[in-house]
Short mmCIF file of C-alpha atoms and ligand atoms in Angstrom, two decimals:
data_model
loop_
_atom_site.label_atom_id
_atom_site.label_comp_id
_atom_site.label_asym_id
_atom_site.label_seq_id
_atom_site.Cartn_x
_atom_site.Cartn_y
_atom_site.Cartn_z
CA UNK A 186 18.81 -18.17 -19.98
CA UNK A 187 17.65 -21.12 -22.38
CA UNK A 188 16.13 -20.38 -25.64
CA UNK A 189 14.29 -22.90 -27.73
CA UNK A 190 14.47 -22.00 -31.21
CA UNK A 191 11.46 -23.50 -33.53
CA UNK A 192 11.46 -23.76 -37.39
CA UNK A 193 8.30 -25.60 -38.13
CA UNK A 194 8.25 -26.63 -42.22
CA UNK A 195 4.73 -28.45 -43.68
CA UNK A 196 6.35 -31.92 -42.69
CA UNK A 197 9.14 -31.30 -40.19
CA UNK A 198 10.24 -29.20 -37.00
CA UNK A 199 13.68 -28.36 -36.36
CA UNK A 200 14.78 -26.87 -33.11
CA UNK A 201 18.01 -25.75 -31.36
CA UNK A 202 18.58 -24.94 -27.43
CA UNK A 203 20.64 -22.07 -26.66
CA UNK A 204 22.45 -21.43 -23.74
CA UNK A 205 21.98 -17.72 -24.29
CA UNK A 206 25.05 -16.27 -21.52
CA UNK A 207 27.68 -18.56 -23.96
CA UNK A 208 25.34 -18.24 -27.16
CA UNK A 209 26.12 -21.65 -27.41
CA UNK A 210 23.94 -24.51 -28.99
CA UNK A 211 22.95 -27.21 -26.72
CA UNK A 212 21.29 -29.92 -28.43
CA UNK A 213 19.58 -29.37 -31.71
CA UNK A 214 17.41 -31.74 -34.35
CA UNK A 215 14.36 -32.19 -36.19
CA UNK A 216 11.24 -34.34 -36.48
CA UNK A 217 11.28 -34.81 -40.43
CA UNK A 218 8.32 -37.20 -42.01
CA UNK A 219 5.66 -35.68 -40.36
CA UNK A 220 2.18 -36.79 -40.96
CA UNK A 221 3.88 -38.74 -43.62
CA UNK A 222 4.44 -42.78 -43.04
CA UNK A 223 8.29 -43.17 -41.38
CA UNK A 224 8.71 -40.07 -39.11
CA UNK A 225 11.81 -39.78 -37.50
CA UNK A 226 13.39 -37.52 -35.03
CA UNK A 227 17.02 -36.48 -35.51
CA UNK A 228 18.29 -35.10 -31.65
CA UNK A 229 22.35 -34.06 -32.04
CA UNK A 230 24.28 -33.39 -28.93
CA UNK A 231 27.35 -32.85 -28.33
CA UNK A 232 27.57 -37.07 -27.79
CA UNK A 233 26.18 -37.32 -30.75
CA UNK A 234 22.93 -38.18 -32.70
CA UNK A 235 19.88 -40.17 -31.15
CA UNK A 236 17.79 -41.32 -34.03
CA UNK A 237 13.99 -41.69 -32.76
CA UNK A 238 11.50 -43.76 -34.91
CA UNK A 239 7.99 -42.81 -34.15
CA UNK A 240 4.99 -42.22 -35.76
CA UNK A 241 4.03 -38.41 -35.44
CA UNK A 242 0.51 -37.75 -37.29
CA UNK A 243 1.04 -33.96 -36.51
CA UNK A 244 3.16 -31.07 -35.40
CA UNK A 245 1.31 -31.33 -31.72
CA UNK A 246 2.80 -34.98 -31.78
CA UNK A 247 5.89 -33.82 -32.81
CA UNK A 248 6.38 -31.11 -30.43
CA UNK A 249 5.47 -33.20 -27.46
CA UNK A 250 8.43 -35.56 -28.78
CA UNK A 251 10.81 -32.91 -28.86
CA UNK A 252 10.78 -31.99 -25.67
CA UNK A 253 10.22 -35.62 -24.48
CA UNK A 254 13.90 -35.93 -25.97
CA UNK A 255 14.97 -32.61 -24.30
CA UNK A 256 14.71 -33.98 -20.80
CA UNK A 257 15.24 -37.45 -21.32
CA UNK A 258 17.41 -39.23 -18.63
CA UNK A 259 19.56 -40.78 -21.18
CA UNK A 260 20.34 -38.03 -24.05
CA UNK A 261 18.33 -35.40 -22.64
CA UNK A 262 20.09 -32.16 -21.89
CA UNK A 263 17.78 -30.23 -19.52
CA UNK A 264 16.16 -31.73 -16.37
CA UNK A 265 12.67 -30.52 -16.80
CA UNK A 266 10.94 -28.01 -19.60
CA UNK A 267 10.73 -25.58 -16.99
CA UNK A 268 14.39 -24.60 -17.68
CA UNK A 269 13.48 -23.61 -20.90
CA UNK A 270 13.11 -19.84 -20.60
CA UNK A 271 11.12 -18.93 -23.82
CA UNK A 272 10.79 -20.24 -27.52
CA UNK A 273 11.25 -18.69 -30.59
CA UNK A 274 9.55 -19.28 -33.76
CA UNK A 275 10.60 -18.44 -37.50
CA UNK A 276 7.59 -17.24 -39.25
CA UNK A 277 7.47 -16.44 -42.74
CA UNK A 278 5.41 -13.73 -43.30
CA UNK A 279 4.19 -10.69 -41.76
CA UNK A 280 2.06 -9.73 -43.91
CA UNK A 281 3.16 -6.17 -43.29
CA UNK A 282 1.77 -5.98 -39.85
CA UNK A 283 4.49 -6.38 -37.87
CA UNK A 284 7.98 -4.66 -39.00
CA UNK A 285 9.67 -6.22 -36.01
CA UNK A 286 9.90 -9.56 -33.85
CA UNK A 287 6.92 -9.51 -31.16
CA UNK A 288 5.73 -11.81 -28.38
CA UNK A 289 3.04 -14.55 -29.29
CA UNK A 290 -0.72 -13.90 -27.69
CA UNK A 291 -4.07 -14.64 -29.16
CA UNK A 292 -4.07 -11.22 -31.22
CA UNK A 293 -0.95 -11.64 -32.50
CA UNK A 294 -1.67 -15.98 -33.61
CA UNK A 295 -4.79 -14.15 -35.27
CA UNK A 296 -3.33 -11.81 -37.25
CA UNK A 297 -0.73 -14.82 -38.76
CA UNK A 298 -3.92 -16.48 -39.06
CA UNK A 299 -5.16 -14.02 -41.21
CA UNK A 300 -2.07 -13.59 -42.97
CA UNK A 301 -1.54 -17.17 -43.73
CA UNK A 302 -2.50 -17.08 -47.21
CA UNK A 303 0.31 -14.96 -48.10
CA UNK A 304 2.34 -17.94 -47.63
CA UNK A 305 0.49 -21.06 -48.28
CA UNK A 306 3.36 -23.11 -48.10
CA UNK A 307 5.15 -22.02 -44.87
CA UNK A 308 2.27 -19.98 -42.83
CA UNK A 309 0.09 -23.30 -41.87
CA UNK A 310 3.13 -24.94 -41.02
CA UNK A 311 4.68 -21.74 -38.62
CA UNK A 312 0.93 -21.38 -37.08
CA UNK A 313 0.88 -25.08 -36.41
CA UNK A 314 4.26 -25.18 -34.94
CA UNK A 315 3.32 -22.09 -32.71
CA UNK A 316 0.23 -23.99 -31.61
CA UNK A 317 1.47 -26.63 -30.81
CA UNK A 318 4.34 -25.47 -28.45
CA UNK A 319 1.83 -23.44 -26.63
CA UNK A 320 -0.34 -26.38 -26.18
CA UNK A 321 2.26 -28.43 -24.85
CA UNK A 322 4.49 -25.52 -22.78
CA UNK A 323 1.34 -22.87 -22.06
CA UNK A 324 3.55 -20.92 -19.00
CA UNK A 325 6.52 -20.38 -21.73
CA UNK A 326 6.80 -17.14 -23.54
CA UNK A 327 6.74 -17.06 -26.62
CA UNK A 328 8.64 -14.60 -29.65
CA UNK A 329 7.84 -15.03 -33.26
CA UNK A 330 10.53 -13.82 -35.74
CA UNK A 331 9.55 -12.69 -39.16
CA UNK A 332 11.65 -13.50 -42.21
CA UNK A 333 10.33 -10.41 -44.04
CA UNK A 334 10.79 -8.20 -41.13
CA UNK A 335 14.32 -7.09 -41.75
CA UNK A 336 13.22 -5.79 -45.19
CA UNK A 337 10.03 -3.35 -43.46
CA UNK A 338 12.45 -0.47 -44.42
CA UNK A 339 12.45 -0.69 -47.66
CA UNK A 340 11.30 2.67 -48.76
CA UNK A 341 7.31 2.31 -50.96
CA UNK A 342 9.45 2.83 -54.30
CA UNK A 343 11.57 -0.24 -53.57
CA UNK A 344 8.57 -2.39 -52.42
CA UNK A 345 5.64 -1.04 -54.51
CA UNK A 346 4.64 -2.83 -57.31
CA UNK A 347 3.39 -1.01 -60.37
CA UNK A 348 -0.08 -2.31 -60.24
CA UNK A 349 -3.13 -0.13 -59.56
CA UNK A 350 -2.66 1.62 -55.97
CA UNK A 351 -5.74 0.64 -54.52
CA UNK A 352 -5.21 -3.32 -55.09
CA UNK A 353 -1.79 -2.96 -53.59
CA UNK A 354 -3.67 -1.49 -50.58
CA UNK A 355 -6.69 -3.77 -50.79
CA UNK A 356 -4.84 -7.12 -50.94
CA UNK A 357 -1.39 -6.27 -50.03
CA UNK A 358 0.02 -6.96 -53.25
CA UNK A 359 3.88 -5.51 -52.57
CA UNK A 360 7.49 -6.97 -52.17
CA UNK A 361 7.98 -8.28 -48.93
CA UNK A 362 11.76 -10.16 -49.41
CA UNK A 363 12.50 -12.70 -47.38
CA UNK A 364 15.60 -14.75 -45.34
CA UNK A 365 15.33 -11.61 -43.61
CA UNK A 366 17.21 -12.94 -40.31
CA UNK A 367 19.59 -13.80 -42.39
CA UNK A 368 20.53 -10.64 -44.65
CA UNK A 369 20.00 -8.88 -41.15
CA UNK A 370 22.87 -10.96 -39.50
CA UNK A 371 25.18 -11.20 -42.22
CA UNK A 372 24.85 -7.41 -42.67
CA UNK A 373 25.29 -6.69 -39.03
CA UNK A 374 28.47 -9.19 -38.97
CA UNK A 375 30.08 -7.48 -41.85
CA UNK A 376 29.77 -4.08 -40.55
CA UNK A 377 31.48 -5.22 -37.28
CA UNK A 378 34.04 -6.34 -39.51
CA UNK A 379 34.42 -3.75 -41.97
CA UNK A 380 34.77 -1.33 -38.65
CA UNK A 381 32.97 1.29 -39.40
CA UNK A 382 29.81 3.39 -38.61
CA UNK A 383 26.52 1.19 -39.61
CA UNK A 384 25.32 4.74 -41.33
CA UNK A 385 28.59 4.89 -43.74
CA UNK A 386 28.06 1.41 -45.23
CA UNK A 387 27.02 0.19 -48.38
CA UNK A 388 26.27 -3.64 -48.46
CA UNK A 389 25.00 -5.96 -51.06
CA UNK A 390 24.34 -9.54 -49.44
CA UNK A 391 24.26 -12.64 -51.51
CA UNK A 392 21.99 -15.20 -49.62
CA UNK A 393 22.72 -18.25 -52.05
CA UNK A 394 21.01 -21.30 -51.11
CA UNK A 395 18.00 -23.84 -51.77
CA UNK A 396 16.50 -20.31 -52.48
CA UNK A 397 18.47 -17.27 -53.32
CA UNK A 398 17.63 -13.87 -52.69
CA UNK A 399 19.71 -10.58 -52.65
CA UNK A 400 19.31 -7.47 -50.31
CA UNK A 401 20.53 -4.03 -50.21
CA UNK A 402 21.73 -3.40 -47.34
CA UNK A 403 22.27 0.93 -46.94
CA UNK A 404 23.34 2.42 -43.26
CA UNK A 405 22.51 -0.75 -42.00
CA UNK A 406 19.09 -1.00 -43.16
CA UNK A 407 17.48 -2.77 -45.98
CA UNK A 408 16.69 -0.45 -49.02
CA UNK A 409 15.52 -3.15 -51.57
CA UNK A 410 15.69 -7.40 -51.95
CA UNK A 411 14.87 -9.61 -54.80
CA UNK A 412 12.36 -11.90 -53.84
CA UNK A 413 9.18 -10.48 -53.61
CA UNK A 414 5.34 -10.65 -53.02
CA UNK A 415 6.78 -14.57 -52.31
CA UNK A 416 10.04 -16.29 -52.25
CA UNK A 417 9.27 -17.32 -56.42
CA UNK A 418 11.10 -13.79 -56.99
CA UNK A 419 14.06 -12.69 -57.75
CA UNK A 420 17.19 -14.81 -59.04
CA UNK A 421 17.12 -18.25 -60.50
CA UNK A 422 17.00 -20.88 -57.51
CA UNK A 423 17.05 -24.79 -57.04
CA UNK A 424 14.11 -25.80 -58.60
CA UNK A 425 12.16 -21.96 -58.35
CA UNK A 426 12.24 -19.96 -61.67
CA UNK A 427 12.98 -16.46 -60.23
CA UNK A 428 11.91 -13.32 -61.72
CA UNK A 429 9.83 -14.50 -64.90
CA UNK A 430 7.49 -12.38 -67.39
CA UNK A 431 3.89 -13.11 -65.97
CA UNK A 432 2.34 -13.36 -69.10
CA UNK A 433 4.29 -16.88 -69.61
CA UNK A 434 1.71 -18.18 -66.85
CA UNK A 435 -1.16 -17.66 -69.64
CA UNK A 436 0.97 -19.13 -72.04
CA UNK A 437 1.90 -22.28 -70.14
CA UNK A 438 -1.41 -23.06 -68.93
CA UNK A 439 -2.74 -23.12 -72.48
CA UNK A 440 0.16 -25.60 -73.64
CA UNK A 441 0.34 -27.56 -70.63
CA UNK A 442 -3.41 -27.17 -69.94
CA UNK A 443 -2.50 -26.53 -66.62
CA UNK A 444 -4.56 -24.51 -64.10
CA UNK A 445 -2.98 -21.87 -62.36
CA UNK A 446 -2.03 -23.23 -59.19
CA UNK A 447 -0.28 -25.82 -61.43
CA UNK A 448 1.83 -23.15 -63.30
CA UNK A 449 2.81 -21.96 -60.12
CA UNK A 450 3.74 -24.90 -58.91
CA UNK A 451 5.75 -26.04 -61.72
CA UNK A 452 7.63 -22.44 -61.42
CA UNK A 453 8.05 -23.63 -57.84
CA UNK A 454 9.32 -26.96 -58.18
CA UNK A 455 10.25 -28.10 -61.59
CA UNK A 456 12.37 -24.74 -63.33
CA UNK A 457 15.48 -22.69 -61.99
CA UNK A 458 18.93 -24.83 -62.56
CA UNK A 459 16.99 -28.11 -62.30
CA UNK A 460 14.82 -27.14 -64.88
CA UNK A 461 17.49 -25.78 -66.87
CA UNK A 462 20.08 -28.61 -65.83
CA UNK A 463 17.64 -31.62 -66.40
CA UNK A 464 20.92 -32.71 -63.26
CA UNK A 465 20.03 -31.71 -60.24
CA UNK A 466 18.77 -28.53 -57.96
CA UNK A 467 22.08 -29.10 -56.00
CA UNK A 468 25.43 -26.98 -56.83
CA UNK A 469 27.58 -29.67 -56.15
CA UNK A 470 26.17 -31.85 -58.55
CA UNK A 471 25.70 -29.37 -61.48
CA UNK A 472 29.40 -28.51 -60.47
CA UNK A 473 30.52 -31.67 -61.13
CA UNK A 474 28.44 -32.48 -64.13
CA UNK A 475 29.80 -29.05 -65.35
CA UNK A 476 33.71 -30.12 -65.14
CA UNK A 477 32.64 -33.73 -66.51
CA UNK A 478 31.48 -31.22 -70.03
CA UNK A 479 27.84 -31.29 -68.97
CA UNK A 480 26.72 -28.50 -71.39
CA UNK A 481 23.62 -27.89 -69.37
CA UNK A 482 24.82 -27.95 -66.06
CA UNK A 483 27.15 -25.10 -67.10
CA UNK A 484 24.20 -23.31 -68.64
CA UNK A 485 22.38 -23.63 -65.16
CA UNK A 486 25.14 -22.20 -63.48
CA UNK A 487 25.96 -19.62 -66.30
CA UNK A 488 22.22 -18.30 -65.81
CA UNK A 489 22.12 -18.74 -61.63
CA UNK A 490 25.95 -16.62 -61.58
CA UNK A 491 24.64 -14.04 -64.34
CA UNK A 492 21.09 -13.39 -62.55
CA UNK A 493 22.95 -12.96 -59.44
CA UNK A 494 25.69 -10.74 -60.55
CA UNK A 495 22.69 -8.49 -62.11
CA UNK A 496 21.26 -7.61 -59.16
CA UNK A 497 24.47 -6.80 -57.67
CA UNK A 498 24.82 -4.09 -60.31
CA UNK A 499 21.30 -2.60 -59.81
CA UNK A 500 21.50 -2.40 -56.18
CA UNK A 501 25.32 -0.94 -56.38
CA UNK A 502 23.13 1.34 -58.60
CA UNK A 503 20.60 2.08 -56.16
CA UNK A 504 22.81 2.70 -52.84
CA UNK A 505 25.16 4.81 -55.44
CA UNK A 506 27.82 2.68 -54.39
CA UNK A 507 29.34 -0.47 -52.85
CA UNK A 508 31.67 -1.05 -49.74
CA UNK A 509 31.18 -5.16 -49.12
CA UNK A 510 29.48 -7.72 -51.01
CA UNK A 511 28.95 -10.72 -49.03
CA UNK A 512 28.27 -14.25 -49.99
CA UNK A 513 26.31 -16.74 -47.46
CA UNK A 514 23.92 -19.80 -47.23
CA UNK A 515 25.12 -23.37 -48.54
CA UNK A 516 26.29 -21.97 -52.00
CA UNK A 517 27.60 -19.00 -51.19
CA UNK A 518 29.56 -20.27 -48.10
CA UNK A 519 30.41 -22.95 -50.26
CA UNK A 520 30.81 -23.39 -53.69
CA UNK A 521 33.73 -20.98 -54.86
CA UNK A 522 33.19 -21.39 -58.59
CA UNK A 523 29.81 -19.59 -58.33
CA UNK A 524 31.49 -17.01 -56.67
CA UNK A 525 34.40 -16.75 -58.68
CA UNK A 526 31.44 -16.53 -61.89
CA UNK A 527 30.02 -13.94 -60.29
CA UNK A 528 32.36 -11.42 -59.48
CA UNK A 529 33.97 -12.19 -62.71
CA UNK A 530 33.94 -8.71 -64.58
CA UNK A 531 32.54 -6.45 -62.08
CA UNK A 532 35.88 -4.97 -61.48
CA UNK A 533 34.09 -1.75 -62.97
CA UNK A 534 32.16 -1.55 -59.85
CA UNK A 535 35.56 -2.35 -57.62
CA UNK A 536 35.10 -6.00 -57.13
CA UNK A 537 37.67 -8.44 -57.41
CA UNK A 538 38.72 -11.75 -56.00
CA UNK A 539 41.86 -13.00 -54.33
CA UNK A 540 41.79 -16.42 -56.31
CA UNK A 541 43.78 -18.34 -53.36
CA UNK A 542 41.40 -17.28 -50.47
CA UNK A 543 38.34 -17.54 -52.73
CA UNK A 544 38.92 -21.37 -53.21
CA UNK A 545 39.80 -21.59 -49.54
CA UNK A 546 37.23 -24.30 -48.09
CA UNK A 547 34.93 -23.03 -45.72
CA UNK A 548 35.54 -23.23 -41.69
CA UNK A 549 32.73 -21.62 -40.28
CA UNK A 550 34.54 -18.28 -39.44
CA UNK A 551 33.80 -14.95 -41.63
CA UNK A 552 36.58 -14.89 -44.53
CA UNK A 553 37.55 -12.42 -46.61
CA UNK A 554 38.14 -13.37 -50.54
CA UNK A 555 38.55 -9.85 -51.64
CA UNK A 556 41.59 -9.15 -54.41
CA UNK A 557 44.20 -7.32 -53.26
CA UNK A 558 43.35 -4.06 -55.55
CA UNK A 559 39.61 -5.04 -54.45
CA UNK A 560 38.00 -1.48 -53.49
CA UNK A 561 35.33 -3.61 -52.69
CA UNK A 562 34.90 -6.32 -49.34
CA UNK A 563 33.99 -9.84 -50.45
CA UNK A 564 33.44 -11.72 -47.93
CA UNK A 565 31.99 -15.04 -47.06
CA UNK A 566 30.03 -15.64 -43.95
CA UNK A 567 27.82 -18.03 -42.24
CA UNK A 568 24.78 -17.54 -41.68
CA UNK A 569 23.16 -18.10 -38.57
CA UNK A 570 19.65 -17.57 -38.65
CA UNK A 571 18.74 -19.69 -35.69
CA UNK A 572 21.03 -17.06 -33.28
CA UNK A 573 19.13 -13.91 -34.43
CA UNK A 574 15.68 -16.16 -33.83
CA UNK A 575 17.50 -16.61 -30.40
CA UNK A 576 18.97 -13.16 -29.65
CA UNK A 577 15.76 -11.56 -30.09
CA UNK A 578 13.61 -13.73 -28.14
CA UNK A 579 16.05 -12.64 -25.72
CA UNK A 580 15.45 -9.13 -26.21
CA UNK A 581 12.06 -9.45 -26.21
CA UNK A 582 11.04 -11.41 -22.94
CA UNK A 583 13.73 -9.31 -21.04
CA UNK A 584 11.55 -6.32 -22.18
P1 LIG B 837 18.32 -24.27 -47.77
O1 LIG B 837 17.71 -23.08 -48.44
O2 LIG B 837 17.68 -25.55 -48.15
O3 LIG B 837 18.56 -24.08 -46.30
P2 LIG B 837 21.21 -24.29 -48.00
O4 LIG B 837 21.55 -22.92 -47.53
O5 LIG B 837 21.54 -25.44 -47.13
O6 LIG B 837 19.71 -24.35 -48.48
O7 LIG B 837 21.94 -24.48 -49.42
C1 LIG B 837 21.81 -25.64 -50.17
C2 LIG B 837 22.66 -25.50 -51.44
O8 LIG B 837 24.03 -25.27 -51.06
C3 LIG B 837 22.64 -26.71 -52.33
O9 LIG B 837 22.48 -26.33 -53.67
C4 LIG B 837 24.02 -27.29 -52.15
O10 LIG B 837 24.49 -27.87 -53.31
C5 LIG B 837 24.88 -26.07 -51.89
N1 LIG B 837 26.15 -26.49 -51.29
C6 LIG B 837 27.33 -26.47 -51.90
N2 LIG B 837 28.31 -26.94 -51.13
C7 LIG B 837 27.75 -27.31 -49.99
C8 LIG B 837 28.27 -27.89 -48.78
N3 LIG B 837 29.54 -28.18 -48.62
N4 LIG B 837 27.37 -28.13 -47.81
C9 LIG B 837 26.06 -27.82 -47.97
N5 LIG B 837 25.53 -27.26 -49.09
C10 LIG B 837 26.36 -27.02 -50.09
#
């Protein structure tokens, strides 16, 4: 069975083919620019990368591309579309309708519809995507894969805001969480590790990346996750502020004389450790600039480790206990001084690092960094969000 895996952003599409009886990736890519002048399509097999310079006004244009470079004599991989047994799509939000992965018909695109301006800067993108591939491959089914779904068990104290009742069940104002695929696979992959029961374990994963957000992951089921009604929440990011006091909004505006949407997009885009920093949203460079005695680049990353490393206390609090803490997601499969800042004087709760394996560079296989006294699991492990998208596709056109 073939899987085509979609991850439609405002101004690209990336895809992956799976060859879902290996699990193995095929070809994958993305269409970056577009609507923007200078789109480009990226297509990587295994011979390596086609670069494809064409205009692509929209996401239809882009789609039709794709697959146009899927079964293309030269570097195409499959002889005609109709080998492609069903797509998958990554949707952000499910607005609480849907606490699992479901099949794509007109009810369901309606509901996203609706739901869109939960996530005004993902939804349009996700719906366009999905319309698209169904305009251009109407026969194929079709799975859409929340990233809030894996968080639908957090129990109402967890996700409940404490805001008057009836707006939370007016508008929806609640805690969603997101990167849900991935806490869910990095969860599932560390109980097969740990080899245990799912029920006995207690699992705090670390999904450090462009945006951070922590889950808690109890019997194999998420119990509570730091991002929130959006992915603003939670720990210091990139360029994102986190968890902030609201009433700064008021405050800002009046300074600034911004107007709302302005202080949120400033908390978007211009704060967390590149706000802080005045270097860079990426680790590597506020690394660097740290060990060159860039005093603000080590407050960025002083700020990121310590929000982090709070929330791994409160949700050790919350589960009333901690088996494995994993790290994943470019900085936590990657950058080992973050870690090492981290777990840094939580040996109170168990954790502590085997120094040699933590600086250990990455290879792509789970790896465990825990001390040798460690009661605690540390371990790193990629994420693969793009399998799960795949996997339950799978599960879901198979019935
Ligand atoms: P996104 O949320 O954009 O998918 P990623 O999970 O790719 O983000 O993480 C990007 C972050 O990971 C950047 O801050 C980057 O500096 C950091 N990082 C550190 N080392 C690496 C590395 N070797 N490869 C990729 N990202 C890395």
């Amino acid at each position: 069975m073939k899987i085509l895996v979609v991850n439609a952003g405002s101004s690209s599409l990336k895809y992956q083919l799976f060859d879902m009886d290996t699990e193995s990736v095929i070809v994958k890519g993305g269409a970056e620019r577009i609507g923007i002048p200078g789109s480009v399509l990226k297509h990587k097999t295994k011979d390596g990368e086609k670069i494809i310079e064409q205009d692509m006004p929209n996401h239809k244009v882009a789609m039709q591309l794709v697959l146009k470079a899927l079964v293309d004599p030269e570097y195409g991989v499959i002889r005609s579309m109709s080998e492609i047994d069903a797509v998958g799509h990554r949707v952000l939000h499910s607005g609480g309708d849907f606490d699992r992965s479901v099949l794509l018909n007109d009810e369901v695109l309606n509901i996203c519809k609706k739901n869109a301006e939960l996530g005004p800067l993902h939804m349009p993108a996700n719906i366009l995507g999905m319309e698209a591939c169904r305009e251009v491959m109407p026969d194929t089914p079709m799975a859409l894969v929340f990233d809030t779904a894996f968080h639908a068990t957090m129990p109402p104290h967890a996700y409940l805001y404490a805001i008057d009742y009836d707006d939370y069940k007016q508008y929806k104002i609640r805690r969603y969480g997101f990167h849900g695929t991935s806490h869910k696979y990095v969860s599932q992959e560390a109980i097969k590790y740990l080899g245990v029961p799912a029920e006995q374990t207690k699992i705090i994963t670390c999904h450090l990346g462009g945006g951070s957000s922590i889950a808690a992951v109890r019997g194999g089921k998420c119990i509570d996750t730091s991002m929130g009604f959006t992915p603003l929440a939670g720990v210091p990011m990139g360029t994102r502020s986190g968890d902030i006091d609201p009433a700064v909004l008021e405050y800002l505006a009046e300074k600034k004389g911004y107007s709302l949407v302005e202080c949120i997009t400033y908390l978007n885009k211009k704060c967390g450790v590149a706000g802080i920093s005045g270097v860079s949203s990426d680790f590597r460079d506020l690394t660097k600039a740290a060990d060159e005695g860039n005093e603000r680049a080590q407050l960025a990353l002083d700020v990121f480790a310590y929000g982090v490393k709070k929330y791994i206390g409160a949700y050790a609090a919350a589960m009333n206990g901690l088996d494995c803490l994993v790290f994943t997601a470019g900085i936590g499969e990657n950058t080992w001084e973050v870690r090492k800042m981290i777990c840094d004087g939580l040996d109170y709760l168990g954790i502590s690092l085997d120094p040699e394996q933590n600086g250990r560079k990455n290879d792509g296989s789970i790896h465990d960094i825990s001390g040798k006294n460690s009661k605690v699991k540390v371990l790193v492990i990629p994420t693969n969000e793009e399998l799960v998208i795949a996997r339950e596709t799978k599960e879901l056109v198979e019935g």
